[in-house]
CSV table of C-alpha atoms and ligand atoms in Angstrom, one decimal:
chain,number,residue,atom,x,y,z
A,1,UNK,CA,3.0,58.0,-149.0
A,2,UNK,CA,4.7,56.9,-145.8
A,3,UNK,CA,3.1,57.1,-142.4
A,4,UNK,CA,4.9,60.3,-141.3
A,5,UNK,CA,3.7,62.1,-144.5
A,6,UNK,CA,0.2,60.9,-144.0
A,7,UNK,CA,0.2,62.2,-140.4
A,8,UNK,CA,1.5,65.5,-141.6
A,9,UNK,CA,-1.2,65.8,-144.2
A,10,UNK,CA,-3.9,65.0,-141.7
A,11,UNK,CA,-2.6,67.6,-139.3
A,12,UNK,CA,-2.7,70.2,-142.1
A,13,UNK,CA,-6.2,69.2,-143.2
A,14,UNK,CA,-7.4,69.4,-139.6
A,15,UNK,CA,-5.8,72.8,-139.1
A,16,UNK,CA,-7.6,74.1,-142.3
A,17,UNK,CA,-10.9,72.8,-141.0
A,18,UNK,CA,-10.4,74.5,-137.6
A,19,UNK,CA,-9.7,77.9,-139.2
A,20,UNK,CA,-12.7,80.3,-138.7
A,21,UNK,CA,-15.0,80.9,-141.6
A,22,UNK,CA,-13.9,83.8,-143.8
A,23,UNK,CA,-10.3,83.4,-142.7
A,24,UNK,CA,-7.9,84.0,-145.5
A,25,UNK,CA,-5.1,81.6,-144.7
A,26,UNK,CA,-5.5,80.0,-148.1
A,27,UNK,CA,-5.1,83.0,-150.4
A,28,UNK,CA,-2.7,85.9,-149.8
A,29,UNK,CA,-4.3,88.6,-147.7
A,30,UNK,CA,-4.9,92.0,-149.4
A,31,UNK,CA,-2.1,94.3,-148.2
A,32,UNK,CA,-2.8,98.0,-147.6
A,33,UNK,CA,-0.4,100.7,-146.4
A,34,UNK,CA,-1.6,103.3,-143.9
A,35,UNK,CA,0.5,106.5,-143.5
A,36,UNK,CA,0.3,108.8,-140.5
A,37,UNK,CA,2.4,111.9,-139.7
A,38,UNK,CA,2.8,112.1,-135.9
A,39,UNK,CA,4.6,109.7,-133.5
A,40,UNK,CA,3.1,106.3,-132.8
A,41,UNK,CA,2.0,107.1,-129.2
A,42,UNK,CA,-0.2,110.1,-130.2
A,43,UNK,CA,-3.9,109.9,-130.7
A,44,UNK,CA,-4.0,109.9,-134.5
A,45,UNK,CA,-1.9,106.8,-134.5
A,46,UNK,CA,-3.7,105.2,-131.6
A,47,UNK,CA,-6.9,105.4,-133.6
A,48,UNK,CA,-5.0,104.1,-136.7
A,49,UNK,CA,-4.0,100.9,-134.8
A,50,UNK,CA,-7.5,100.4,-133.5
A,51,UNK,CA,-8.9,100.7,-137.0
A,52,UNK,CA,-6.3,98.3,-138.3
A,53,UNK,CA,-7.1,95.7,-135.6
A,54,UNK,CA,-10.9,96.0,-136.2
A,55,UNK,CA,-10.6,95.8,-140.0
A,56,UNK,CA,-8.3,92.8,-139.8
A,57,UNK,CA,-10.6,91.1,-137.3
A,58,UNK,CA,-13.9,91.9,-139.0
A,59,UNK,CA,-12.6,90.7,-142.4
A,60,UNK,CA,-11.4,87.5,-140.9
A,61,UNK,CA,-7.8,88.2,-141.9
A,62,UNK,CA,-8.7,88.9,-145.6
A,63,UNK,CA,-7.0,92.3,-145.2
A,64,UNK,CA,-3.6,93.1,-143.7
A,65,UNK,CA,-2.8,96.7,-143.0
A,66,UNK,CA,0.8,97.9,-142.6
A,67,UNK,CA,0.9,101.1,-140.6
A,68,UNK,CA,3.6,103.8,-140.9
A,69,UNK,CA,3.5,106.3,-138.1
A,70,UNK,CA,5.9,109.3,-137.6
A,71,UNK,CA,5.8,110.5,-141.2
A,72,UNK,CA,7.9,107.5,-142.4
A,73,UNK,CA,5.7,107.1,-145.5
A,74,UNK,CA,4.1,110.5,-145.9
A,75,UNK,CA,4.5,113.7,-143.9
A,76,UNK,CA,1.8,116.0,-142.6
A,77,UNK,CA,1.4,118.3,-145.5
A,78,UNK,CA,2.0,115.7,-148.2
A,79,UNK,CA,-0.7,113.4,-146.9
A,80,UNK,CA,-3.7,114.0,-149.2
A,81,UNK,CA,-1.7,114.4,-152.4
A,82,UNK,CA,0.4,111.3,-151.5
A,83,UNK,CA,-2.7,109.2,-151.1
A,84,UNK,CA,-4.2,110.6,-154.3
A,85,UNK,CA,-1.0,109.6,-156.1
A,86,UNK,CA,-1.0,106.1,-154.5
A,87,UNK,CA,2.2,106.5,-152.5
A,88,UNK,CA,0.1,105.1,-149.6
A,89,UNK,CA,-3.3,103.4,-149.8
A,90,UNK,CA,-4.6,105.2,-146.8
A,91,UNK,CA,-3.5,108.4,-145.0
A,92,UNK,CA,-4.5,110.4,-141.9
A,93,UNK,CA,-4.4,114.2,-142.3
A,94,UNK,CA,-5.0,117.2,-140.1
A,95,UNK,CA,-7.0,119.7,-142.1
A,96,UNK,CA,-5.8,122.7,-140.2
A,97,UNK,CA,-2.4,122.4,-141.8
A,98,UNK,CA,-3.9,123.4,-145.2
A,99,UNK,CA,-6.7,125.9,-144.2
A,100,UNK,CA,-7.6,127.0,-147.6
A,101,UNK,CA,-7.9,123.5,-149.0
A,102,UNK,CA,-10.6,122.3,-146.6
A,103,UNK,CA,-12.8,125.4,-146.2
A,104,UNK,CA,-16.0,123.5,-145.4
A,105,UNK,CA,-14.8,120.9,-142.9
A,106,UNK,CA,-12.3,123.4,-141.3
A,107,UNK,CA,-15.4,125.4,-140.2
A,108,UNK,CA,-15.6,123.0,-137.3
A,109,UNK,CA,-12.4,124.6,-136.1
A,110,UNK,CA,-14.2,128.0,-135.6
A,111,UNK,CA,-14.8,128.9,-132.0
A,112,UNK,CA,-18.3,127.6,-131.9
A,113,UNK,CA,-18.2,125.9,-128.5
A,114,UNK,CA,-17.8,122.3,-129.5
A,115,UNK,CA,-17.6,120.8,-126.0
A,116,UNK,CA,-15.5,117.7,-126.5
A,117,UNK,CA,-13.8,115.4,-129.1
A,118,UNK,CA,-16.6,112.9,-129.2
A,119,UNK,CA,-19.2,115.6,-130.2
A,120,UNK,CA,-16.7,117.3,-132.5
A,121,UNK,CA,-15.9,114.0,-134.3
A,122,UNK,CA,-19.6,113.2,-135.0
A,123,UNK,CA,-20.4,116.8,-136.0
A,124,UNK,CA,-17.5,116.8,-138.4
A,125,UNK,CA,-18.7,113.6,-140.0
A,126,UNK,CA,-22.2,114.9,-140.2
A,127,UNK,CA,-21.0,118.1,-141.9
A,128,UNK,CA,-18.9,116.1,-144.4
A,129,UNK,CA,-21.8,113.9,-145.3
A,130,UNK,CA,-24.1,116.8,-145.8
A,131,UNK,CA,-21.7,118.9,-148.0
A,132,UNK,CA,-19.5,116.3,-149.6
A,133,UNK,CA,-16.8,118.9,-150.2
A,134,UNK,CA,-14.9,119.0,-153.4
A,135,UNK,CA,-11.6,118.7,-151.5
A,136,UNK,CA,-12.3,115.0,-151.0
A,137,UNK,CA,-13.6,114.2,-154.5
A,138,UNK,CA,-10.4,112.2,-155.4
A,139,UNK,CA,-10.4,110.0,-152.3
A,140,UNK,CA,-12.6,107.7,-150.3
A,141,UNK,CA,-13.2,109.1,-146.8
A,142,UNK,CA,-12.9,106.3,-144.3
A,143,UNK,CA,-13.5,108.3,-141.2
A,144,UNK,CA,-13.1,111.7,-139.6
A,145,UNK,CA,-12.5,112.9,-136.1
A,146,UNK,CA,-11.4,115.9,-134.1
A,147,UNK,CA,-9.0,116.8,-131.3
A,148,UNK,CA,-10.5,117.9,-128.0
A,149,UNK,CA,-11.0,121.7,-127.5
A,150,UNK,CA,-7.8,123.6,-127.4
A,151,UNK,CA,-6.0,125.3,-124.6
A,152,UNK,CA,-2.8,127.3,-124.2
A,153,UNK,CA,0.2,125.5,-122.9
A,154,UNK,CA,3.1,127.9,-122.2
A,155,UNK,CA,6.5,128.4,-120.6
A,156,UNK,CA,5.2,131.6,-118.9
A,157,UNK,CA,2.0,132.1,-117.0
A,158,UNK,CA,-0.8,133.7,-119.1
A,159,UNK,CA,-3.6,135.2,-117.0
A,160,UNK,CA,-4.7,138.2,-119.1
A,161,UNK,CA,-4.7,139.5,-122.7
A,162,UNK,CA,-1.7,141.6,-121.6
A,163,UNK,CA,0.3,138.5,-120.8
A,164,UNK,CA,-0.5,137.2,-124.3
A,165,UNK,CA,0.2,140.3,-126.3
A,166,UNK,CA,2.8,139.6,-129.0
A,167,UNK,CA,3.8,136.3,-127.5
A,168,UNK,CA,5.0,133.7,-130.1
A,169,UNK,CA,2.6,130.8,-129.8
A,170,UNK,CA,2.2,127.9,-132.2
A,171,UNK,CA,-1.2,127.3,-133.7
A,172,UNK,CA,-2.5,126.3,-137.2
A,173,UNK,CA,-5.7,126.9,-139.0
A,174,UNK,CA,-8.6,127.8,-136.7
A,175,UNK,CA,-6.3,127.8,-133.7
A,176,UNK,CA,-4.1,130.4,-135.4
A,177,UNK,CA,-7.1,132.7,-135.9
A,178,UNK,CA,-7.9,132.4,-132.3
A,179,UNK,CA,-4.4,133.3,-131.2
A,180,UNK,CA,-4.3,136.3,-133.6
A,181,UNK,CA,-7.7,137.6,-132.3
A,182,UNK,CA,-6.4,137.4,-128.8
A,183,UNK,CA,-3.3,139.5,-129.7
A,184,UNK,CA,-0.7,136.7,-129.6
A,185,UNK,CA,1.7,136.1,-132.5
A,186,UNK,CA,0.6,132.8,-134.1
A,187,UNK,CA,3.3,130.7,-135.6
A,188,UNK,CA,2.0,127.9,-137.9
A,189,UNK,CA,3.6,124.5,-138.1
A,190,UNK,CA,2.5,120.8,-138.0
A,191,UNK,CA,2.6,119.2,-134.6
A,192,UNK,CA,5.7,117.0,-135.3
A,193,UNK,CA,7.8,120.3,-135.6
A,194,UNK,CA,6.6,121.7,-132.2
A,195,UNK,CA,9.0,119.8,-129.8
A,196,UNK,CA,12.1,121.4,-131.5
A,197,UNK,CA,10.4,124.8,-131.8
A,198,UNK,CA,9.7,124.8,-128.1
A,199,UNK,CA,13.1,123.5,-127.2
A,200,UNK,CA,14.9,126.2,-129.2
A,201,UNK,CA,12.5,128.9,-127.9
A,202,UNK,CA,11.1,129.7,-131.4
A,203,UNK,CA,7.7,129.6,-129.7
A,204,UNK,CA,6.9,130.1,-126.1
A,205,UNK,CA,4.0,127.7,-126.1
A,206,UNK,CA,1.1,126.4,-128.2
A,207,UNK,CA,-2.6,126.2,-128.6
A,208,UNK,CA,-3.7,122.6,-128.9
A,209,UNK,CA,-5.6,119.8,-127.2
A,210,UNK,CA,-4.0,119.0,-123.8
A,211,UNK,CA,-3.2,115.3,-124.3
A,212,UNK,CA,0.0,116.5,-126.0
A,213,UNK,CA,1.3,117.6,-122.6
A,214,UNK,CA,1.9,113.9,-121.9
A,215,UNK,CA,2.3,112.4,-125.4
A,216,UNK,CA,5.0,114.9,-126.5
A,217,UNK,CA,6.2,115.5,-122.9
A,218,UNK,CA,5.4,119.2,-123.4
A,219,UNK,CA,4.6,119.4,-119.7
A,220,UNK,CA,8.4,119.4,-119.0
A,221,UNK,CA,8.8,122.7,-120.8
A,222,UNK,CA,5.3,124.2,-120.5
A,223,UNK,CA,4.5,124.4,-116.8
A,224,UNK,CA,1.4,126.6,-117.4
A,225,UNK,CA,-2.0,125.8,-119.0
A,226,UNK,CA,-4.5,128.6,-119.5
A,227,UNK,CA,-8.0,127.2,-120.1
A,228,UNK,CA,-9.7,128.5,-123.2
A,229,UNK,CA,-11.6,125.4,-124.3
A,230,UNK,CA,-11.8,126.8,-127.8
A,231,UNK,CA,-11.3,125.7,-131.5
A,232,UNK,CA,-10.9,121.9,-132.1
A,233,UNK,CA,-8.6,120.6,-134.9
A,234,UNK,CA,-10.4,118.4,-137.6
A,235,UNK,CA,-8.8,115.3,-139.1
A,236,UNK,CA,-9.7,113.0,-142.0
A,237,UNK,CA,-8.6,109.4,-142.9
A,238,UNK,CA,-8.7,109.0,-146.7
A,239,UNK,CA,-8.1,106.2,-149.1
A,240,UNK,CA,-6.8,106.1,-152.6
A,241,UNK,CA,-9.7,105.6,-155.0
A,242,UNK,CA,-8.2,102.8,-157.1
A,243,UNK,CA,-7.2,101.0,-153.9
A,244,UNK,CA,-10.8,101.4,-152.7
A,245,UNK,CA,-12.3,100.2,-156.0
A,246,UNK,CA,-10.2,97.1,-156.0
A,247,UNK,CA,-11.5,95.9,-152.6
A,248,UNK,CA,-14.1,93.1,-152.5
A,249,UNK,CA,-17.6,94.3,-151.6
A,250,UNK,CA,-17.5,92.5,-148.2
A,251,UNK,CA,-14.3,94.4,-147.2
A,252,UNK,CA,-15.8,97.7,-148.2
A,253,UNK,CA,-18.8,97.0,-146.2
A,254,UNK,CA,-16.7,96.4,-143.1
A,255,UNK,CA,-14.8,99.7,-143.6
A,256,UNK,CA,-18.0,101.6,-144.3
A,257,UNK,CA,-19.6,100.1,-141.2
A,258,UNK,CA,-16.7,101.4,-139.1
A,259,UNK,CA,-16.9,105.0,-140.3
A,260,UNK,CA,-19.1,106.6,-137.6
A,261,UNK,CA,-18.1,104.0,-135.0
A,262,UNK,CA,-14.4,104.9,-135.5
A,263,UNK,CA,-15.1,108.6,-135.2
A,264,UNK,CA,-16.9,108.1,-131.9
A,265,UNK,CA,-14.3,105.7,-130.6
A,266,UNK,CA,-11.5,108.2,-131.3
A,267,UNK,CA,-13.4,111.1,-129.8
A,268,UNK,CA,-14.1,109.1,-126.6
A,269,UNK,CA,-10.5,108.0,-126.4
A,270,UNK,CA,-9.2,111.6,-126.9
A,271,UNK,CA,-11.5,113.0,-124.2
A,272,UNK,CA,-10.4,110.3,-121.7
A,273,UNK,CA,-6.8,110.7,-122.6
A,274,UNK,CA,-6.8,114.5,-122.1
A,275,UNK,CA,-8.0,113.9,-118.5
A,276,UNK,CA,-5.3,111.3,-117.8
A,277,UNK,CA,-2.6,113.5,-119.4
A,278,UNK,CA,-3.5,116.5,-117.3
A,279,UNK,CA,-3.5,114.5,-114.1
A,280,UNK,CA,-0.1,113.2,-115.1
A,281,UNK,CA,1.2,116.7,-115.8
A,282,UNK,CA,0.0,118.0,-112.5
A,283,UNK,CA,1.6,115.2,-110.6
A,284,UNK,CA,4.9,114.9,-112.5
A,285,UNK,CA,5.6,118.5,-113.3
A,286,UNK,CA,3.4,120.4,-111.0
A,287,UNK,CA,1.8,122.1,-114.0
A,288,UNK,CA,-0.4,125.1,-113.0
A,289,UNK,CA,-3.8,125.2,-114.6
A,290,UNK,CA,-5.0,128.8,-114.9
A,291,UNK,CA,-8.7,129.5,-115.1
A,292,UNK,CA,-9.5,133.0,-116.3
A,293,UNK,CA,-11.5,135.3,-114.0
A,294,UNK,CA,-15.0,135.9,-115.2
A,295,UNK,CA,-14.2,139.5,-116.1
A,296,UNK,CA,-11.1,138.4,-118.1
A,297,UNK,CA,-13.0,135.6,-119.8
A,298,UNK,CA,-15.6,138.2,-121.0
A,299,UNK,CA,-12.7,140.2,-122.6
A,300,UNK,CA,-11.4,137.1,-124.3
A,301,UNK,CA,-14.8,136.1,-125.6
A,302,UNK,CA,-15.4,139.6,-127.0
A,303,UNK,CA,-12.1,139.3,-129.0
A,304,UNK,CA,-13.2,135.9,-130.4
A,305,UNK,CA,-16.7,136.9,-131.4
A,306,UNK,CA,-15.8,138.5,-134.8
A,307,UNK,CA,-14.0,135.4,-136.0
A,308,UNK,CA,-17.1,133.6,-137.2
A,309,UNK,CA,-18.6,136.6,-139.0
A,310,UNK,CA,-15.2,137.1,-140.7
A,311,UNK,CA,-15.1,133.5,-141.8
A,312,UNK,CA,-18.6,133.7,-143.2
A,313,UNK,CA,-17.6,136.7,-145.3
A,314,UNK,CA,-14.5,134.9,-146.5
A,315,UNK,CA,-16.5,131.8,-147.4
A,316,UNK,CA,-19.0,134.0,-149.3
A,317,UNK,CA,-16.1,135.4,-151.4
A,318,UNK,CA,-15.3,131.8,-152.3
A,319,UNK,CA,-18.9,131.0,-153.3
A,320,UNK,CA,-19.8,129.1,-150.2
A,321,UNK,CA,-22.8,129.6,-148.0
A,322,UNK,CA,-20.9,130.1,-144.8
A,323,UNK,CA,-23.9,131.1,-142.8
A,324,UNK,CA,-25.6,127.8,-143.7
A,325,UNK,CA,-22.5,125.8,-142.8
A,326,UNK,CA,-22.2,127.5,-139.4
A,327,UNK,CA,-25.9,127.0,-138.8
A,328,UNK,CA,-25.5,123.3,-139.7
A,329,UNK,CA,-22.6,122.8,-137.3
A,330,UNK,CA,-24.7,124.3,-134.5
A,331,UNK,CA,-27.6,122.0,-135.3
A,332,UNK,CA,-25.4,119.0,-135.5
A,333,UNK,CA,-23.9,120.0,-132.1
A,334,UNK,CA,-27.3,120.1,-130.6
A,335,UNK,CA,-28.2,116.7,-132.2
A,336,UNK,CA,-25.0,115.0,-131.0
A,337,UNK,CA,-24.8,116.5,-127.5
A,338,UNK,CA,-25.0,113.9,-124.7
B,1,DTR,N1,-4.0,120.1,-132.4
B,1,DTR,C1,-3.6,119.8,-133.7
B,1,DTR,C2,-3.8,118.4,-133.9
B,1,DTR,C3,-3.3,117.6,-132.8
B,1,DTR,C4,-3.8,117.4,-131.5
B,1,DTR,N2,-3.1,116.4,-130.9
B,1,DTR,C5,-2.2,115.9,-131.8
B,1,DTR,C6,-1.3,114.9,-131.7
B,1,DTR,C7,-0.5,114.7,-132.8
B,1,DTR,C8,-0.6,115.3,-134.0
B,1,DTR,C9,-1.6,116.3,-134.1
B,1,DTR,C10,-2.3,116.6,-133.0
B,1,DTR,C11,-2.2,120.3,-133.8
B,1,DTR,O1,-2.0,121.0,-132.8
B,1,DTR,O2,-1.5,120.1,-134.7
C-alpha cells in the first residue's frame, strides 16, 4: 500500500469513528415512502416533513423517508386502500372524505365545540385509542390530528341564514352536515379540487379551517369570512402493516414515541398558522371578518343542535353506541383543555 492509499484509509477510518452512535452510514438505510394528497405548503404536508425529520434524526439515520406531497403517489380518496395494498408505506388521509368508512373517528367532526386544533388532535387520538375502530384494522396508525375549527370563506358576505340559503358552498363530512343544517347547498370534494371549483364559480365559498386562506390563496377570491368556529376535520397517518412489521424494534419505538407528540405538534402549528394566515388575509386582501350578532348566532346554533342527535341515531342503526362516543369526546375535551 503506498503512502497516499494509507492516508486515504486513515481518513476513512477516522470518519467512521467520528460518526454518531447508531448512525447507519455502514448499512443501507431503510427506505420508506410517505404519500400525502394536498400541496407541499399545506398543514398535512408540513406535519409530514416534521415527522420525517424527527424520525430520521431519532433513528440516527437508520430510516430514510421519501415524501410525496400533492397526490403524486396517492390521491385523497385512494389513500387508505393504497397504503393497505402497499402502493405507499405510509399515507396521510382526511377522514371526512369518506364519512361512512370512519364513523367512530368522524364523530369528532360533529359540532361539539372543540375549541382548537391542539385539543381536537389529542381528543381524536384519545378516541381512537379507546375504540380502536375496525376501519384501521389493516394498518398501523402512526398519528392522528385535526384541522382547526371551521369557518365560512365566501365570495359574497354572509351575515344571516337568509344570505346562506341555497348557496353552493364546499364542505365534506361533518362540515357538509353543518352547511346543510344551516340551509346552504353543500358540495363535497377533497381540498385539492377546491381552487378550480372556486375559480370556475362551481362553489361560492367553503367551510374549512382558515389557514387555507393563505396556503391556497383563497383570500384572493373569498373576501369574506363568517365566523362559525364549528366542526373540525379529522386526519390519520397510517402505515402498511407488512412495512411496519419489517421495522426493527428500536425504529418502531421511535415512531410510537412520536404518536401523541406529533398530534400535539401539528395542532399547535395549525392554531398558530390560522392566526398568521388571517392577519395576512386582512392585510393583503382586506378580507372582512363577519361576527354574527348574538341574535343571529342563536338562530344558527338552534339549526345545528339536531345534528348530534341525528348522528347518534344513525350510529345506533349501524350497531355503534353513538351516545357513549359523544360522551367520551366531551370527556376527552374536558381532560385535554388548557
Ligand atoms: N378542512 C378539510 C381539511 C383541511 C384543512 N386544511 C387543509 C389543507 C389541505 C388539505 C386539507 C385541509 C378540508 O376542507 O378538506
